[in-house]
mmCIF file of C-alpha atoms in Angstrom:
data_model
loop_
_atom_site.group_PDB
_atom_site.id
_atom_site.type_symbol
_atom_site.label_atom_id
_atom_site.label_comp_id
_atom_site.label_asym_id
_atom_site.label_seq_id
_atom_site.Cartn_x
_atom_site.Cartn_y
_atom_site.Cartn_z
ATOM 1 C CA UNK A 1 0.000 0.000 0.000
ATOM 2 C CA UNK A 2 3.021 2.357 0.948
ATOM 3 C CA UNK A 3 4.383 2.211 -2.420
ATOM 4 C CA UNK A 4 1.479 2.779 -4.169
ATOM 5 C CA UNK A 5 0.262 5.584 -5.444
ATOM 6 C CA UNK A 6 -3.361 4.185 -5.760
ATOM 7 C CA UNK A 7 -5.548 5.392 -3.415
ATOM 8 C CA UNK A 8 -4.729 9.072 -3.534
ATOM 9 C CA UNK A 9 -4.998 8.188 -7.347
ATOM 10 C CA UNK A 10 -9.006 6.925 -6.888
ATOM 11 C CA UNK A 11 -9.321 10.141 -4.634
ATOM 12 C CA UNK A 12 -8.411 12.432 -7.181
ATOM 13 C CA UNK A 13 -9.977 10.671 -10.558
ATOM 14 C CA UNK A 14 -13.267 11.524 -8.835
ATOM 15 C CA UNK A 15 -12.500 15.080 -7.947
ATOM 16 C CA UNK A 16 -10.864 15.857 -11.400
ATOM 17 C CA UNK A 17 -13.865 17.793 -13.370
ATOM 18 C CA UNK A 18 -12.248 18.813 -16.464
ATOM 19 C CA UNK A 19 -12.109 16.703 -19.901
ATOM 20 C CA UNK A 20 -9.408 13.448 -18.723
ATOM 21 C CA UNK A 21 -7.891 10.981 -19.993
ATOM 22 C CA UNK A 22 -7.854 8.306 -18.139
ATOM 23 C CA UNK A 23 -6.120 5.269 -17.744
ATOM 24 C CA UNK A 24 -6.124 1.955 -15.610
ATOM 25 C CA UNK A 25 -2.911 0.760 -13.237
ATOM 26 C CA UNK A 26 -2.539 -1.901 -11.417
ATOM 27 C CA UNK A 27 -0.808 -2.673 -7.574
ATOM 28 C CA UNK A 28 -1.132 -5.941 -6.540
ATOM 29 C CA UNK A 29 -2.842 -6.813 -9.439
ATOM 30 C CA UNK A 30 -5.983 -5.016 -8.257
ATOM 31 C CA UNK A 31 -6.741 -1.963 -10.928
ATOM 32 C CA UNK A 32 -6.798 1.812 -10.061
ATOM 33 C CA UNK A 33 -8.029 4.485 -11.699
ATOM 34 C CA UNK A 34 -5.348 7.403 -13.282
ATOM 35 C CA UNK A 35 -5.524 10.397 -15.425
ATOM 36 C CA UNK A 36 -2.851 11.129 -17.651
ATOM 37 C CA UNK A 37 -1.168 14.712 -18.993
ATOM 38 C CA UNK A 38 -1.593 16.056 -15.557
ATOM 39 C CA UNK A 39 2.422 16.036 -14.079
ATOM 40 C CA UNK A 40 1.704 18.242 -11.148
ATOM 41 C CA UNK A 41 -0.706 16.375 -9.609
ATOM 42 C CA UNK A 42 1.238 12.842 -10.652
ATOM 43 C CA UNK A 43 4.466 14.543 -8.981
ATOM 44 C CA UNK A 44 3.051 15.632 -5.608
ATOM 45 C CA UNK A 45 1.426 12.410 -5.317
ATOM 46 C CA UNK A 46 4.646 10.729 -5.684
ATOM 47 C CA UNK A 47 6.891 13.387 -3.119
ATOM 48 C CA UNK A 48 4.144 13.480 -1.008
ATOM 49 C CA UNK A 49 4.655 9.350 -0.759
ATOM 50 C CA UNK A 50 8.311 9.397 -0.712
ATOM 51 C CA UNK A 51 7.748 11.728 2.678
ATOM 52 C CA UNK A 52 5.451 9.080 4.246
ATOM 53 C CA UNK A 53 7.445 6.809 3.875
ATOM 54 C CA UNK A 54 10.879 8.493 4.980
ATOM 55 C CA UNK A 55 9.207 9.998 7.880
ATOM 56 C CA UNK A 56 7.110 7.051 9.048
ATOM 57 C CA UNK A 57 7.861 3.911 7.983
ATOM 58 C CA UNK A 58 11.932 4.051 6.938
ATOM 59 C CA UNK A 59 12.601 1.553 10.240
ATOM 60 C CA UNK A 60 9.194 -0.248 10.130
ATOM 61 C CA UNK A 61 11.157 -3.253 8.816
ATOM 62 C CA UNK A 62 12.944 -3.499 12.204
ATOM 63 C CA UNK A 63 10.089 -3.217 14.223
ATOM 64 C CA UNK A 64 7.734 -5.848 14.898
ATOM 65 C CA UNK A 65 4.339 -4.194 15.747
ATOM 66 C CA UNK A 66 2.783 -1.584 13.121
ATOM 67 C CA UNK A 67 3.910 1.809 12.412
ATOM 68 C CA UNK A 68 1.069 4.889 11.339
ATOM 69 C CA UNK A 69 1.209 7.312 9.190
ATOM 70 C CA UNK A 70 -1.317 9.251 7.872
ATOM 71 C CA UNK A 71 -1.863 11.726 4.666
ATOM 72 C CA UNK A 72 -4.745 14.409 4.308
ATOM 73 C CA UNK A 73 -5.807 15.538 0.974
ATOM 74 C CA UNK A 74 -7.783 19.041 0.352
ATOM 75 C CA UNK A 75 -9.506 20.636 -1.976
ATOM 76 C CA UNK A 76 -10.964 24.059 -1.530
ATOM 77 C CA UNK A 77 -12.634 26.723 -3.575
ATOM 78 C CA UNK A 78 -11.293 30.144 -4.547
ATOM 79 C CA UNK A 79 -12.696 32.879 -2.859
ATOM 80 C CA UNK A 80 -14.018 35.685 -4.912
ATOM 81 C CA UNK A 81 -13.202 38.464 -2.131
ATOM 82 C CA UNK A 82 -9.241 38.493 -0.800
ATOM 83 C CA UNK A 83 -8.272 38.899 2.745
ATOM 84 C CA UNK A 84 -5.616 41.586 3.468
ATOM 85 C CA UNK A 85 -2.524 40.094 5.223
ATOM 86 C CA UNK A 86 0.210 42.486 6.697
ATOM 87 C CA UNK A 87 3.773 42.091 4.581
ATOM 88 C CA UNK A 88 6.948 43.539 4.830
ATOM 89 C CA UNK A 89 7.621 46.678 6.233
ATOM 90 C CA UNK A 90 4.344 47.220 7.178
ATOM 91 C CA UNK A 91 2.958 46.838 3.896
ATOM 92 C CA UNK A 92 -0.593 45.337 3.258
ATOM 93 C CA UNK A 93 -0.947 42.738 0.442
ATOM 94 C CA UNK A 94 -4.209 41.174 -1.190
ATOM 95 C CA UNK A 95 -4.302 37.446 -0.820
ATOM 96 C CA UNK A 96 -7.146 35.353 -2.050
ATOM 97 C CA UNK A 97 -8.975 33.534 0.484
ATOM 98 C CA UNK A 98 -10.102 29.779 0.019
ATOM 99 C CA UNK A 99 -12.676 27.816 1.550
ATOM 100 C CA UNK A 100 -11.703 24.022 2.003
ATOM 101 C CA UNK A 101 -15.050 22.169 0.928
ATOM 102 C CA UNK A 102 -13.297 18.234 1.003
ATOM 103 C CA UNK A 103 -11.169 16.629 3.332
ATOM 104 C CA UNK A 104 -10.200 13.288 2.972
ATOM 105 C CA UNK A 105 -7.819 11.556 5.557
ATOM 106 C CA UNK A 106 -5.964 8.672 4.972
ATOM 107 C CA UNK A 107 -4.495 6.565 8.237
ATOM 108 C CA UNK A 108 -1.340 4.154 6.963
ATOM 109 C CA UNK A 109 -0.753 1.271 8.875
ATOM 110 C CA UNK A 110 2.867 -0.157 7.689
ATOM 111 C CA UNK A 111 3.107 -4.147 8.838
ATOM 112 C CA UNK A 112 6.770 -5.412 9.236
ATOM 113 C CA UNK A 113 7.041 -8.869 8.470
ATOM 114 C CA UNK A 114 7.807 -9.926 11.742
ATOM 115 C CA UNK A 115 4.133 -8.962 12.617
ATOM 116 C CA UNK A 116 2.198 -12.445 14.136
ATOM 117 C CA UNK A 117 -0.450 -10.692 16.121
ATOM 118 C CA UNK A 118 -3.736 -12.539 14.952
ATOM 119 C CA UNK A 119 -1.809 -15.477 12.607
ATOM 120 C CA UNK A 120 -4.845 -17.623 11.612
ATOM 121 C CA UNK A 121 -4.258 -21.602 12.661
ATOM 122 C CA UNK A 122 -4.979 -23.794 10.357
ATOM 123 C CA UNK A 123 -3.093 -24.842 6.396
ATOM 124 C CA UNK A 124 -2.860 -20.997 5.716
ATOM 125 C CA UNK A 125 -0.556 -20.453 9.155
ATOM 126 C CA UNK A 126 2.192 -22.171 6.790
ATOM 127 C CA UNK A 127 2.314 -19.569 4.217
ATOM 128 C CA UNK A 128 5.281 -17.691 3.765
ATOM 129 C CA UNK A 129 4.965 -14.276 5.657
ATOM 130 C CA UNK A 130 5.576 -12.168 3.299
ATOM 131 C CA UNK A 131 3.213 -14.079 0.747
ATOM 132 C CA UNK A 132 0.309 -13.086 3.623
ATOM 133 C CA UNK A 133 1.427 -9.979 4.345
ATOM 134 C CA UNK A 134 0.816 -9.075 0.495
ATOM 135 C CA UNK A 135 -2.233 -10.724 0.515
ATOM 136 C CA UNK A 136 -3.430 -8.783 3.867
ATOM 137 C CA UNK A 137 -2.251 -5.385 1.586
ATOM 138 C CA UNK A 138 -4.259 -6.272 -1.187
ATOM 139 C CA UNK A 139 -7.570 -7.060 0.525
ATOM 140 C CA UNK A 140 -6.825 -3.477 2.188
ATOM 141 C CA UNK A 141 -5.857 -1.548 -1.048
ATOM 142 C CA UNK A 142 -8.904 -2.979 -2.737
ATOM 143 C CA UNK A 143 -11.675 -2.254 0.414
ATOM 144 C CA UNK A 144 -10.082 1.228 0.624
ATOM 145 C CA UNK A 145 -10.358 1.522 -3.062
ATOM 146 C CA UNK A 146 -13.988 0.761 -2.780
ATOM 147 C CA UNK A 147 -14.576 2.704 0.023
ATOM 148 C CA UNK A 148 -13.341 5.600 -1.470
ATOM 149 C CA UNK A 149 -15.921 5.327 -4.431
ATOM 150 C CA UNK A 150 -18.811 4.887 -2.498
ATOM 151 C CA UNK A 151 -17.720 7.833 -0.366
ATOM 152 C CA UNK A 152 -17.383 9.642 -3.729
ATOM 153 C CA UNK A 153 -20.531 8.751 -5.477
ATOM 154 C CA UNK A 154 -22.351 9.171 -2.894
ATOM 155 C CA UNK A 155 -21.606 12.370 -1.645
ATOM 156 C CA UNK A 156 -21.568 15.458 -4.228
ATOM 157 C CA UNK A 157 -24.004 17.763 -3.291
ATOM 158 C CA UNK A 158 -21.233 20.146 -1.302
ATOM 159 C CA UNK A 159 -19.068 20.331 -4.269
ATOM 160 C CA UNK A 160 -19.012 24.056 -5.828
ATOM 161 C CA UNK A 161 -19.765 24.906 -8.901
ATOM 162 C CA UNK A 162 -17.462 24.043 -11.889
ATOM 163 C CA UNK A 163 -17.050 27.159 -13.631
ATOM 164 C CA UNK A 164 -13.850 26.566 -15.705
ATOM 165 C CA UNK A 165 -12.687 23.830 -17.931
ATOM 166 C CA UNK A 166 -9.676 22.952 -16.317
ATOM 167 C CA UNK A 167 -8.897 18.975 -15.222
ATOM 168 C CA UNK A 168 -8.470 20.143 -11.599
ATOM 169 C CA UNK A 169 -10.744 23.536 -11.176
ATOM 170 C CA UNK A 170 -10.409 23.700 -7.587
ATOM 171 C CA UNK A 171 -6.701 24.337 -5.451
ATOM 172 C CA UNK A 172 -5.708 21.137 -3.630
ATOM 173 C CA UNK A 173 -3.364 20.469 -1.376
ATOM 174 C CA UNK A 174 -1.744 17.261 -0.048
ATOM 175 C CA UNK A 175 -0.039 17.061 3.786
ATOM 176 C CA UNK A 176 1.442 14.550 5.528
ATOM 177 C CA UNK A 177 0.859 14.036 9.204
ATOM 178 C CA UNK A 178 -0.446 17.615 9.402
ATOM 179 C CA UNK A 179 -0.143 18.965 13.273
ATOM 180 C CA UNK A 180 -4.052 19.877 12.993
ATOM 181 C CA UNK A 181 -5.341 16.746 11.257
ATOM 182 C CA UNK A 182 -6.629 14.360 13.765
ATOM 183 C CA UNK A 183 -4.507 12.098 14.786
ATOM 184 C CA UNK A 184 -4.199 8.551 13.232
ATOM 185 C CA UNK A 185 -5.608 5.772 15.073
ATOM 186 C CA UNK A 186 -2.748 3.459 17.507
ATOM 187 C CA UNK A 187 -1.210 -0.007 15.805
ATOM 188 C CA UNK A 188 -2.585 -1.746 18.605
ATOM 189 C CA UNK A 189 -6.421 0.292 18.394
ATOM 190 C CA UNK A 190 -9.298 -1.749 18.555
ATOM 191 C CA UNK A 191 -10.921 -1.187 15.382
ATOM 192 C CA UNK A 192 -7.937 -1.585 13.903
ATOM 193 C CA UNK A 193 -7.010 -4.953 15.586
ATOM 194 C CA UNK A 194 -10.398 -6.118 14.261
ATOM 195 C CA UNK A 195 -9.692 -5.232 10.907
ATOM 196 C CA UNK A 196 -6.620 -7.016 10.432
ATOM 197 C CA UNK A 197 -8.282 -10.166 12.022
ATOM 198 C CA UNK A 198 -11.375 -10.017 9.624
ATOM 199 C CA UNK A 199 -8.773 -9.078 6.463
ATOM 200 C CA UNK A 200 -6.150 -12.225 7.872
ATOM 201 C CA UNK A 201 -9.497 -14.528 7.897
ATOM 202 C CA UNK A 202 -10.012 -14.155 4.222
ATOM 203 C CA UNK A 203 -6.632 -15.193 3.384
#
C-alpha cells in the first residue's frame, strides 16, 4: 500500500472535473483508476509518498508491531473576495482567500514482516509471511479503493460549482501528518485490531 500511489490516485480521478484521460494501473494486481497529462498532480502524489514513507515507515522493517502514518488531501474553492494580510515593512498585500469544501484523511498502517499478532491456525498459518502480508495489503488496497468510491458517489451535493474547464478547477493540497489533522488511530487500536483479524481470515 506504501508504495502505491493508488488510493490518492481513486481520490483524485473523482475530484478531477475537467475533460481526462484516463487510464487503468494496477498494484497488486488489483486496478486503479489514473488520469494522464496532468504532471503536477502525478508529482506531488509521488513526493508526497516518498515523505510518508521516509518519515514514518523508513525503520518499520525493524520493528515488529505496526507503524502509522497518515496523509490528508484538500480541496478548496477560490474565494471571490481576498483577505488583506500584513507584509513587509508594514505593507498590506491582497491574498485570495479559500474555503476548504473536502477533506479526505488517509491513516497508513505499515506491517513489518515480523508482525504475528492474529496469525490464523490452520493450512494458511504455513504460508510464507511475506506471501500473507501481500495478501493482507491487497484485501486493504482494494476495500479502501472501494470505500473511497462509495464515499465519492455518494456524496456530491457540497461540491461548488465548476465554472472553468480545467482537469483540476479547484486548489488542492496534499499534507502529511499535518499537526491539525486528527490524529491517526494506535497499531494496537481496537478497530484496527479487528480489521486485520477479519482481512487475515479471508486469506
Amino acid at each position: 500500500l506504501l508504495t502505491s500511489p493508488g488510493v490518492l490516485w481513486t481520490i483524485f480521478f473523482h475530484r478531477l472535473f475537467g475533460p481526462v484521460v484516463p487510464v487503468t494501473n494496477e498494484f497488486l494486481e488489483i486496478p486503479y483508476p489514473m488520469v494522464v497529462g496532468v504532471p503536477d498532480i502525478d508529482s506531488a502524489i509521488d513526493e508526497r509518498i516518498d515523505q510518508l514513507i521516509k518519515r514514518d515507515f523508513s525503520l518499520a522493517t525493524h520493528n515488529a508491531e505496526p507503524s502509522v502514518g497518515q496523509i490528508v488531501v484538500l480541496f478548496a474553492q477560490k474565494a471571490t473576495k481576498s483577505k488583506k494580510k500584513l507584509g513587509w515593512f508594514g505593507h498590506v498585500k491582497e491574498e485570495p482567500a479559500s474555503t476548504v469544501w473536502e477533506t479526505w484523511t488517509i491513516n497508513v498502517n505499515c506491517l513489518p514482516l515480523l508482525y504475528s499478532e492474529h496469525q490464523p491456525s490452520g493450512p494458511t498459518s504455513a504460508v510464507n509471511p511475506a506471501e500473507r502480508l501481500l495478501r493482507l495489503s491487497a484485501l486493504s488496497f482494494e476495500a479502501t479503493l472501494n470505500e473511497i468510491l462509495n464515499l465519492a458517489n455518494t456524496h456530491k451535493d457540497h461540491i461548488p460549482p465548476i465554472m472553468t474547464l480545467d482537469v483540476c478547477p479547484f486548489p488542492y493540497e496534499i499534507t502529511v501528518d499535518p499537526q491539525l489533522a486528527a490524529n491517526p488511530p494506535a497499531a494496537d487500536d481496537e478497530t484496527w485490531a479487528q480489521y486485520i483479524k477479519k482481512l487475515m481470515e479471508q486469506i
